[in-house]
Amino acid sequence: MKGKRRSKNHDPEQIEFVGLKYLDEYYIQLFDYDKLKSKEIHDYNQINFNEFNNFNRVYWLNVNGLHDSRPIKNICSKLGIHKLVLQDILDTNQRPKMQEFENYIQFSVKSILPFLNDHLETEQISFVLSKNYLLSFQEKKGDHFEHIRRRIRGNTGIVRERGADYLLFMLLGAILDNYFETVEAIEDKTNQITSIDARSNPHPDTVLQIEKLKQDLQFVKKNMEPFKTAIGSIEKGMNFIEDRHLKYYYELKDHSSQLLDEIYTLIIRLESATNMFFSLQGYKMNQIMKTLTIISTIFIPLTFIVGIYGMNFDVMPEIHWHWGYYTIWGIMLLTIIIMLIYFRRKKWF
Amino acid sequence: MKGKRRSKNHDPEQIEFVGLKYLDEYYIQLFDYDKLKSKEIHDYNQINFNEFNNFNRVYWLNVNGLHDSRPIKNICSKLGIHKLVLQDILDTNQRPKMQEFENYIQFSVKSILPFLNDHLETEQISFVLSKNYLLSFQEKKGDHFEHIRRRIRGNTGIVRERGADYLLFMLLGAILDNYFETVEAIEDKTNQITSIDARSNPHPDTVLQIEKLKQDLQFVKKNMEPFKTAIGSIEKGMNFIEDRHLKYYYELKDHSSQLLDEIYTLIIRLESATNMFFSLQGYKMNQIMKTLTIISTIFIPLTFIVGIYGMNFDVMPEIHWHWGYYTIWGIMLLTIIIMLIYFRRKKWF
Amino acid sequence: MKGKRRSKNHDPEQIEFVGLKYLDEYYIQLFDYDKLKSKEIHDYNQINFNEFNNFNRVYWLNVNGLHDSRPIKNICSKLGIHKLVLQDILDTNQRPKMQEFENYIQFSVKSILPFLNDHLETEQISFVLSKNYLLSFQEKKGDHFEHIRRRIRGNTGIVRERGADYLLFMLLGAILDNYFETVEAIEDKTNQITSIDARSNPHPDTVLQIEKLKQDLQFVKKNMEPFKTAIGSIEKGMNFIEDRHLKYYYELKDHSSQLLDEIYTLIIRLESATNMFFSLQGYKMNQIMKTLTIISTIFIPLTFIVGIYGMNFDVMPEIHWHWGYYTIWGIMLLTIIIMLIYFRRKKWF
Amino acid sequence: MKGKRRSKNHDPEQIEFVGLKYLDEYYIQLFDYDKLKSKEIHDYNQINFNEFNNFNRVYWLNVNGLHDSRPIKNICSKLGIHKLVLQDILDTNQRPKMQEFENYIQFSVKSILPFLNDHLETEQISFVLSKNYLLSFQEKKGDHFEHIRRRIRGNTGIVRERGADYLLFMLLGAILDNYFETVEAIEDKTNQITSIDARSNPHPDTVLQIEKLKQDLQFVKKNMEPFKTAIGSIEKGMNFIEDRHLKYYYELKDHSSQLLDEIYTLIIRLESATNMFFSLQGYKMNQIMKTLTIISTIFIPLTFIVGIYGMNFDVMPEIHWHWGYYTIWGIMLLTIIIMLIYFRRKKWF
Amino acid sequence: MKGKRRSKNHDPEQIEFVGLKYLDEYYIQLFDYDKLKSKEIHDYNQINFNEFNNFNRVYWLNVNGLHDSRPIKNICSKLGIHKLVLQDILDTNQRPKMQEFENYIQFSVKSILPFLNDHLETEQISFVLSKNYLLSFQEKKGDHFEHIRRRIRGNTGIVRERGADYLLFMLLGAILDNYFETVEAIEDKTNQITSIDARSNPHPDTVLQIEKLKQDLQFVKKNMEPFKTAIGSIEKGMNFIEDRHLKYYYELKDHSSQLLDEIYTLIIRLESATNMFFSLQGYKMNQIMKTLTIISTIFIPLTFIVGIYGMNFDVMPEIHWHWGYYTIWGIMLLTIIIMLIYFRRKKWF
């Protein structure tokens, strides 16, 4: 794996990939909605950018593999995209954002990948939306749009009719869906922890798991909030997004709010679970201490009593009494009974 | 029970029920306020939508059963309602919201159901308000409007005179009332927990119950806040809501605020109860430890003393003294007295 | 005591008292500032509403007893007051609020009653302010305005000159004063708890008291915040409140802020007290455990040693040594000394 | 000490001192910047208010001693200052605020006094700023402006040239400086607590001190925040404050923000210290319990073993064995070694 | 080290260095982008300020060493910079801020220095940006711009072409980079603490380290937030910053937000770690108590039993039974087995 985990943000001249390499080689998918065809391109020089000026058509150019910056630089320079956008595309540590330019809108979001080895990960996907084309860029750790591609291939009518902004909405929706699935997975784990383990067996691993889930939720929240902000900044009168499609974007924002609500609710539940855990730990400690105290409190005085009559003094009248031994037994039994009554009253057992 | 618990939000083409099915079969109630009659319809083709153009009348069309999407699709298409609204009606996992369209206002809210098996549940009810009709849609887990229907049947005058927006206000009021009842039920439980159980008997189940109530309150709050926001977005100059009725809606918003105040107060009280509980747990532990320490501290040294004179050394002058045994008793009693004084000073008993 | 504790808020037709009855019978006090007289009326039909149209005079009509809704209905209908205002007056569970109408301003606030049996209670007082009269309504659990009435009777000049809005300011000021007194009472209790009890004797009742005070403060805050909001919404250019009197209302708002500041400070102090308490509890536990540990650690090994020489083996050379017994004593004293040094180093005593 | 600690805020007629009396007698300092002289006045009738109309001069009238309200009433009535301002000056329990009037600006702030007996205290100082004079009022618990007076006496040029608003800025700056010194004093105490005491010796007094410092910071914050708000409300185009001096006031606001930042940071540090303390308390408890457990676990079984052979049964073959005694010693040593290994593995020592 | 740690903020006349001295002597670096040369100046009188009026050139004047205020006073007076800006430059305790003046923009920020002896420190760097020059001032504890100087020397083209505002952006970017590196260093430490130490060995030093890291993050946050605010206040239409360069500043603000996100996430993680730690401490305590309780509960009763038959009563029938000794062993073994079963059921081992 190549790549630096962090971007040197201060250097506007530096235009290179920042992140981890996953794909061996880049490849580009070009969807032409009118010709009803999609083709896979492995050499970026083969793209015919003249076609893109045909405003009657809708194109989706999906670039997989950011580690090779040449095709992306080429595409951006051909389509007149600002150097800062190019940098944002190549630097996969960007915060989700939306930026409006004169000739296009830039959208950078994080798509969440399914839990892998109990580890949450996101992948940056950048979009450039113009009048009749949508560009998308990703290193492609996971496949986020397969079912959309399938639907497009099957029935291209609706997108062609509705344009590139509608396609972008569908892709963002697919990304949002992944978040929902992740939060549901976390919810399932929360249910597991809170219903069985935490109550019967307060092992510190439970706290570990709870804290892990809290951090996962924070991770989702951290990526979700700027996503919502970015979508929320889409409003009436923007270029490239038709007003009749605005309601779809509002819907997306609404679903983001709903997801954040659910995350918040889960965090509250996990905090409850932490409280529960500590309470149980304290309770168990109390139980253990009670057992120790009952046993000690009963037997330590008794041991003292029998110790007395184990002494070897020449003069100890009691030990010569005929009923001495039995009397002692009586005293000891009485002591036990009194103590048991005392503990019972204190509700210790 | 049919249905997926979560909506696939990304797919604007998918128009189908999302949620759990409760009713076996849909049925529709049509209230015609002028003819002073209400009828139950089991076949959606029997609805005469032409009547709805008669602006001198007020209609309430209440659709029970969302699992069968055909009647709803039919109604929406006949009345020219947007596909996204249709989706919102069918997807019962929506966040409460208000949306203004050109020809109608859409209202999606959650009605809360009475505690069932200690479990809180909500049902989504969607409203579409137009000039002279009100549509309401629900799967009908519970009956939320029975007493309103009764009042309408008895005296239709006021609604006819005041129009569909007043009817909507009354239905929303009924929904809000259910929330009040739920919060009161939670308050009663809180009183129970904080007044008796938590003090005398700090069982970890108390914490469990407290955390359960906190989560119930969060659940209510989560549904109440967007409800309040939705109602709060009703303002002067809206279509379909007469200005003279605005005060009623303001009243509703005010009551929502009041409910949220009460929820907040209850959460504070429950957090106090948690503090109380942990304090009591710690106190009880202290009491147990004190008992153990008093008994141990008194008898362990005494046991040592009697142990000494149980030794079998040939040369142990004390054991041959005539007053030896009694001297030892004296020393031991003195030890006990000193210790009791020490503990008393430390205020251990 | 008659009355439902909660309002059925959804029913705009229902106009009846909601709350608890305190007075046996309603009575009305009418202050006429020009005639310099006040009279007590027990039959609402005796009120001459025509007088109220004489704009050169200032009237204060104070209605005590809400449980009998007839006089209030009568007054409101005679003076043309909206049905919703009437409802707000009768429903004593309203949130404090201010509403501007065309012909009058409605003010609903909660007046706090002095601590009674350690229990805080509020009473709703509703005001209706018009050009030349002020109406006030209350069930009259306590007497909030006595000293103002006295001052008015003694010197009516200032109010007559300044009008009804100035009178309202004075009444609101009196209500705010009660809040100040309540918060001071809570402050006194806080001082008591934090200075003496919590430190020397961490009984769980201390936590109980702290939590009780926190809840009292929350209760005051819950009533104070909408009070402040209501007063804060008074602004330049309102009907019925002269601009030259605005500064008085600003003063009230300022004092409300000050009170909320003090509440906040007290809550912080009480949270500190809770921390203190738990720390002391833990400290006391440590002290108890130290005592136990010191005693046990010293005497348990010694008891073992003396146990050895209490064994009855035929062959135990040491017990036949002449200095055996004294040697053992030496060993035991050495053990004690070493342990005491060890504990001293660990700073256990 | 005379005076009520709280203001009866509701009574606009009441114009009298509220607070604690410190000075025996009032005295007034009048600075005339052009005549380059300052005089001390002990009879308020000696002030020549006609001079104040000479707009070419700058006056600072500093009144010490609020308990005698006569001079203040006289000054306010002579200069046409509103009765509410007069009340605000006399009531020393006001919240810091800024109010713009037609002919002057009123400024009420709290000056903090140096720690006295570990106790923080503030003094209210009120300013009235007009075109060519500045009034300041205080009961004078401490001397806040001495070094400014010295500077003025030495070099009156700058103030005369710059006017009364610049003088006000300098006085407010002096007050702000006292806050900085107080926060630094708290910071020093925090350093002391967190670096030495808390770690080696977790006495509950440490928590007490931490909570005390937190409350001190809250006290400063409570006085600082409205101070900042008051200064922050100074803006372009105000009467009596020249635009070229605005930057000085912005500077003051900036320093207030900085102070609040530092307070916030200190609060965080103190909360860390509390965590540290509880952690240490728990750790110490663990250490104590470990010692107890190790000693008990080793010697209690051994004591049992030696107890066995102290029994007096007629038939006990082992005690007649020749190597019996030594065998028992072997068994006991073995037990000790096994246990030590076990504890070592558990990392108990 | 000379210097007062705090500024006397109230004194606008006082113009002197506030802070700690690091350099022995000041020196000034002058970059002239057109002549492609940079020179180091040790006598401020050698600066030719007439050059600065040549608007075709771009100058960067970097002043190292603030303790000697003469060169700075000289530069500011020559270039007509306001006295308050001069004060801000010399007082190194300023809050980061941006101020727009007529002829220049002032920028004060804190640059963070790499961890030195586990201690975080910042250095104040002040910028003055005008049409064709950029001034920077610092005491120079560390070298923040070396790699930028190198790049400038190598290739001056881009800055000359883009102007002084672009240079400022690059310098601010370099400062931001240092923050990123610091937060990464803290992240590494957090990983270390949370992955290994906290789990296996809950030493209180772990809490100490966690709290230390939290405070470091607070320190970064405290400096970062006003930095972001300052940059965020750069907007369209400002003098001295070209609109085409605005996107670069937006980028900086975006990266600041990202950094604050990461700080927030780390704080959450550290709070989780604290929870983990306390849970582990409690768990370990439970384990210790269990061991103690098991051993005590088994052996204390047994010791009592053997104590009985160590008594010396004349009449003790059991001790004369032939199987007495073996019976007792049987009873004791049975006791042990029953107890072990009991503990196993309680899941104590």
Coordinates of C-alpha atoms in Angstrom, one line a residue, chain E:
Chain E
M1 CA 14.5 34.9 30.2
K2 CA 13.1 38.4 30.3
G3 CA 9.4 39.4 30.2
K4 CA 6.1 39.3 32.0
R5 CA 3.9 36.3 31.2
R6 CA 0.7 38.4 31.1
S7 CA -0.1 41.6 29.4
K8 CA -1.4 44.7 31.3
N9 CA -4.1 45.1 28.8
H10 CA -5.6 48.2 30.1
D11 CA -2.8 50.5 29.2
P12 CA -2.9 51.7 25.7
E13 CA 0.2 53.9 26.2
Q14 CA 2.4 51.0 27.2
I15 CA 4.2 49.6 24.2
E16 CA 6.6 47.0 25.1
F17 CA 7.4 43.3 24.8
V18 CA 5.2 40.9 26.8
G19 CA 6.4 37.3 26.8
L20 CA 9.6 35.3 27.1
K21 CA 12.8 36.2 25.3
Y22 CA 14.4 33.4 23.3
L23 CA 16.7 35.0 20.8
D24 CA 19.8 36.8 21.9
E25 CA 19.4 39.4 19.2
Y26 CA 16.8 40.4 16.6
Y27 CA 17.4 39.9 12.9
I28 CA 15.3 40.7 10.0
Q29 CA 14.9 38.7 6.7
L30 CA 13.9 40.7 3.7
F31 CA 12.7 38.8 0.6
D32 CA 12.4 40.7 -2.6
Y33 CA 10.6 38.5 -5.0
D34 CA 11.6 40.4 -8.1
K35 CA 15.2 40.9 -7.5
L36 CA 15.1 37.2 -6.6
K37 CA 17.2 37.9 -3.6
S38 CA 16.8 37.6 0.2
K39 CA 19.0 39.4 2.7
E40 CA 19.5 39.2 6.4
I41 CA 19.5 42.5 8.2
H42 CA 20.8 43.1 11.7
D43 CA 20.3 46.8 11.9
Y44 CA 16.8 48.0 11.3
N45 CA 18.0 51.4 10.0
Q46 CA 19.2 49.7 6.9
I47 CA 15.8 48.9 5.6
N48 CA 14.9 51.1 2.7
F49 CA 11.2 51.6 3.1
N50 CA 10.9 53.7 -0.1
E51 CA 11.2 50.4 -2.0
F52 CA 7.9 49.3 -0.5
N53 CA 6.0 51.9 -2.5
N54 CA 6.9 50.1 -5.7
F55 CA 3.7 48.3 -6.1
N56 CA 5.1 46.1 -8.9
R57 CA 7.1 44.2 -6.4
V58 CA 6.3 41.8 -3.6
Y59 CA 8.2 42.0 -0.3
W60 CA 8.2 39.7 2.7
L61 CA 9.8 41.2 5.8
N62 CA 10.3 38.6 8.5
V63 CA 11.3 40.0 11.9
N64 CA 12.7 37.5 14.4
G65 CA 13.0 38.6 18.0
L66 CA 10.3 40.7 19.6
H67 CA 12.1 41.4 22.9
D68 CA 13.8 44.3 21.3
S69 CA 10.9 46.6 20.5
R70 CA 12.8 49.2 18.6
P71 CA 13.0 47.7 15.1
I72 CA 9.3 46.9 15.3
K73 CA 8.3 50.4 16.4
N74 CA 10.5 51.8 13.7
I75 CA 8.9 49.6 11.0
C76 CA 5.4 50.2 12.2
S77 CA 5.8 54.0 12.3
K78 CA 7.5 54.0 8.9
L79 CA 4.7 52.0 7.3
G80 CA 1.9 53.9 9.2
I81 CA 0.7 51.0 11.2
H82 CA -1.7 51.7 14.1
K83 CA -0.4 51.7 17.7
L84 CA -2.8 49.0 18.8
V85 CA -1.4 46.7 16.1
L86 CA 2.0 47.4 17.3
Q87 CA 0.9 46.5 20.8
D88 CA -0.7 43.3 19.6
I89 CA 2.6 42.3 17.9
L90 CA 4.6 42.9 21.0
D91 CA 2.2 41.3 23.4
T92 CA 2.6 37.6 22.7
N93 CA -0.4 36.7 24.8
Q94 CA -3.0 37.8 22.3
R95 CA -5.8 35.7 21.1
P96 CA -5.6 34.8 17.4
K97 CA -7.5 37.3 15.4
M98 CA -7.9 39.1 12.1
Q99 CA -8.5 42.9 11.9
E100 CA -9.1 44.8 8.7
F101 CA -7.6 48.4 8.6
E102 CA -7.7 50.8 5.8
N103 CA -4.2 50.2 4.5
Y104 CA -3.5 46.7 5.7
I105 CA -4.9 43.6 7.3
Q106 CA -3.5 42.4 10.7
F107 CA -3.3 38.7 11.4
S108 CA -2.2 37.3 14.8
V109 CA -2.0 33.5 15.1
K110 CA -0.4 31.0 17.3
S111 CA 2.0 28.5 15.8
I112 CA 2.4 25.3 17.7
L113 CA 5.8 23.9 18.4
P114 CA 6.6 20.2 18.3
F115 CA 6.3 18.3 21.6
L116 CA 9.3 19.2 23.7
N117 CA 9.7 17.2 27.0
D118 CA 6.1 16.2 26.7
H119 CA 5.1 19.8 26.9
L120 CA 3.1 21.7 24.3
E121 CA 3.9 25.3 23.5
T122 CA 2.8 27.9 21.0
E123 CA 4.5 30.9 19.6
Q124 CA 2.6 34.0 18.5
I125 CA 3.3 35.1 14.9
S126 CA 1.8 38.3 13.7
F127 CA 1.3 39.2 10.1
V128 CA 0.6 42.6 8.4
L129 CA -0.6 42.2 4.9
S130 CA -0.7 45.2 2.5
K131 CA -0.9 45.5 -1.2
N132 CA 2.6 44.5 -2.0
Y133 CA 4.2 43.4 1.2
L134 CA 3.8 41.0 4.0
L135 CA 5.3 41.6 7.4
S136 CA 5.7 38.8 9.9
F137 CA 6.8 39.1 13.5
Q138 CA 7.8 36.4 16.0
E139 CA 10.2 35.8 18.9
K140 CA 11.3 32.7 17.0
K141 CA 11.2 29.9 19.5
G142 CA 11.0 27.5 16.6
D143 CA 11.5 27.8 12.9
H144 CA 8.1 27.5 11.2
F145 CA 8.8 28.5 7.7
E146 CA 12.1 27.0 6.7
H147 CA 10.7 24.7 4.0
I148 CA 8.7 27.6 2.5
R149 CA 11.8 29.8 2.4
R150 CA 13.6 27.0 0.6
R151 CA 10.8 26.7 -2.0
I152 CA 10.7 30.5 -2.4
R153 CA 14.4 30.7 -3.0
G154 CA 14.2 27.9 -5.5
N155 CA 11.3 29.2 -7.5
T156 CA 10.1 32.7 -6.8
G157 CA 7.9 32.8 -9.9
I158 CA 4.6 31.7 -8.4
V159 CA 4.6 34.1 -5.4
R160 CA 5.7 37.1 -7.5
E161 CA 2.9 36.3 -9.9
R162 CA 0.3 35.8 -7.2
G163 CA 1.2 38.5 -4.7
A164 CA 1.6 38.9 -1.0
D165 CA -1.8 37.5 -0.1
Y166 CA -0.8 34.1 -1.6
L167 CA 2.4 34.1 0.4
L168 CA 0.3 34.7 3.5
F169 CA -1.9 31.8 2.6
M170 CA 1.2 29.6 2.3
L171 CA 2.6 30.7 5.6
L172 CA -0.7 30.1 7.4
G173 CA -0.9 26.7 5.7
A174 CA 2.5 25.9 7.1
I175 CA 1.3 26.8 10.6
L176 CA -1.8 24.7 10.2
D177 CA 0.4 21.8 9.2
N178 CA 2.2 22.0 12.5
Y179 CA -1.2 21.6 14.2
F180 CA -1.9 18.5 12.2
E181 CA 1.4 17.0 13.1
T182 CA 0.8 17.8 16.8
V183 CA -2.7 16.2 16.8
E184 CA -1.2 13.1 15.0
A185 CA 1.4 12.9 17.7
I186 CA -1.4 13.0 20.3
E187 CA -3.3 10.4 18.3
D188 CA -0.3 8.1 18.4
K189 CA 0.0 8.4 22.2
T190 CA -3.7 7.7 22.5
N191 CA -3.4 4.6 20.5
Q192 CA -0.6 3.5 22.7
I193 CA -2.5 4.1 25.9
T194 CA -5.8 2.5 24.8
S195 CA -4.4 -0.6 23.1
I196 CA -1.9 -2.0 25.6
D197 CA -1.5 -0.4 28.9
A198 CA -5.1 0.5 29.9
R199 CA -6.3 -3.1 29.6
S200 CA -3.7 -5.3 31.2
N201 CA -2.4 -3.0 33.8
P202 CA -4.7 -0.2 35.1
H203 CA -2.1 1.9 36.9
P204 CA -3.3 5.4 38.0
D205 CA -0.5 6.8 35.8
T206 CA -2.7 5.8 32.9
V207 CA -5.4 8.2 34.0
L208 CA -2.7 10.8 34.5
Q209 CA -1.6 10.3 30.9
I210 CA -5.1 10.3 29.6
E211 CA -5.9 13.5 31.4
K212 CA -2.6 15.0 30.1
L213 CA -3.6 14.2 26.5
K214 CA -7.0 15.7 27.1
Q215 CA -5.5 18.9 28.3
D216 CA -3.1 18.9 25.3
L217 CA -6.1 18.6 23.0
Q218 CA -7.9 21.4 24.9
F219 CA -4.8 23.5 24.4
V220 CA -4.7 22.8 20.7
K221 CA -8.4 23.4 20.4
K222 CA -8.2 26.7 22.3
N223 CA -5.6 28.0 19.9
M224 CA -7.3 26.4 16.8
E225 CA -10.8 27.8 17.3
P226 CA -9.9 31.5 17.1
F227 CA -7.5 30.6 14.2
K228 CA -10.5 29.2 12.3
T229 CA -12.6 32.1 13.2
A230 CA -9.9 34.5 12.0
I231 CA -9.5 32.7 8.7
G232 CA -13.3 32.3 8.4
S233 CA -13.7 36.1 8.6
I234 CA -11.9 36.5 5.2
E235 CA -14.5 37.0 2.6
K236 CA -15.3 38.4 -0.8
G237 CA -14.5 42.0 -1.4
M238 CA -11.8 42.4 1.2
N239 CA -8.9 44.7 0.4
F240 CA -5.5 43.0 -0.2
I241 CA -6.9 39.6 -0.7
E242 CA -7.7 38.9 -4.3
D243 CA -11.0 37.1 -5.0
R244 CA -9.3 34.5 -7.1
H245 CA -7.3 33.5 -4.0
L246 CA -10.3 33.3 -1.7
K247 CA -10.7 29.6 -2.5
Y248 CA -7.3 28.9 -1.0
Y249 CA -8.4 30.6 2.3
Y250 CA -11.7 28.6 2.2
E251 CA -9.5 25.5 1.9
L252 CA -7.6 26.6 5.0
K253 CA -10.8 27.1 6.9
D254 CA -12.0 23.7 5.8
H255 CA -8.8 22.0 7.0
S256 CA -9.2 23.8 10.4
S257 CA -12.7 22.3 10.7
Q258 CA -11.3 18.9 9.9
L259 CA -8.7 19.3 12.5
L260 CA -11.3 20.3 15.1
D261 CA -13.3 17.3 14.1
E262 CA -10.3 15.1 14.8
I263 CA -9.6 16.7 18.1
Y264 CA -13.2 16.1 19.1
T265 CA -13.0 12.5 18.1
L266 CA -9.9 12.1 20.1
I267 CA -11.4 13.7 23.2
I268 CA -14.3 11.2 22.9
R269 CA -11.8 8.3 22.6
L270 CA -10.0 9.5 25.7
E271 CA -13.1 9.7 27.6
S272 CA -13.9 6.2 26.6
A273 CA -10.4 5.3 27.8
T274 CA -11.2 6.8 31.2
N275 CA -14.4 4.8 31.5
M276 CA -12.4 1.7 30.5
F277 CA -9.9 2.4 33.1
F278 CA -12.3 2.8 35.9
S279 CA -14.2 -0.3 34.8
L280 CA -10.9 -2.3 34.8
Q281 CA -10.0 -1.0 38.2
G282 CA -13.4 -2.1 39.5
Y283 CA -13.0 -5.4 37.9
K284 CA -9.6 -6.0 39.4
M285 CA -11.0 -5.1 42.8
N286 CA -13.7 -7.6 42.3
Q287 CA -11.2 -10.3 41.4
I288 CA -9.1 -9.5 44.5
M289 CA -12.1 -9.6 46.7
K290 CA -13.3 -12.8 45.2
T291 CA -10.0 -14.5 46.0
L292 CA -10.1 -13.2 49.5
T293 CA -13.7 -14.3 50.0
I294 CA -13.2 -17.8 48.7
I295 CA -10.2 -18.5 50.8
S296 CA -11.7 -16.9 53.9
T297 CA -15.1 -18.5 53.5
I298 CA -13.6 -21.9 53.2
F299 CA -10.9 -21.8 55.9
I300 CA -12.5 -19.7 58.6
P301 CA -15.2 -22.2 59.4
L302 CA -12.7 -25.1 59.2
T303 CA -10.4 -23.3 61.6
F304 CA -13.4 -23.0 63.9
I305 CA -14.0 -26.8 63.7
V306 CA -10.4 -27.7 64.5
G307 CA -10.5 -25.2 67.3
I308 CA -13.4 -27.0 68.9
Y309 CA -11.3 -30.2 69.3
G310 CA -8.4 -28.3 70.6
M311 CA -10.4 -27.4 73.7
N312 CA -9.3 -29.0 77.0
F313 CA -12.6 -29.8 78.6
D314 CA -12.5 -32.8 80.8
V315 CA -15.7 -34.1 79.3
M316 CA -15.5 -34.2 75.5
P317 CA -16.8 -37.6 74.3
E318 CA -16.0 -37.2 70.6
I319 CA -12.3 -37.0 71.2
H320 CA -12.2 -40.4 72.7
W321 CA -14.1 -42.1 69.8
H322 CA -11.9 -44.2 67.7
W323 CA -13.0 -42.8 64.4
G324 CA -13.4 -39.2 65.8
Y325 CA -10.4 -37.8 64.0
Y326 CA -11.4 -39.3 60.7
T327 CA -15.0 -38.2 61.0
I328 CA -13.9 -34.6 61.5
W329 CA -11.7 -34.8 58.4
G330 CA -14.8 -36.1 56.5
I331 CA -16.9 -33.3 57.8
M332 CA -14.3 -30.8 56.8
L333 CA -13.8 -32.2 53.3
L334 CA -17.6 -32.1 52.8
T335 CA -17.7 -28.5 53.9
I336 CA -15.0 -27.6 51.3
I337 CA -16.9 -29.5 48.5
I338 CA -20.2 -27.8 49.3
M339 CA -18.6 -24.4 49.3
L340 CA -16.8 -25.0 46.1
I341 CA -20.0 -26.0 44.5
Y342 CA -21.7 -22.9 45.8
F343 CA -18.9 -20.6 44.5
R344 CA -19.0 -22.3 41.1
R345 CA -22.7 -21.7 40.9
K346 CA -22.2 -18.0 41.7
K347 CA -19.6 -18.1 38.9
W348 CA -16.9 -16.9 41.2
F349 CA -14.3 -19.0 39.5

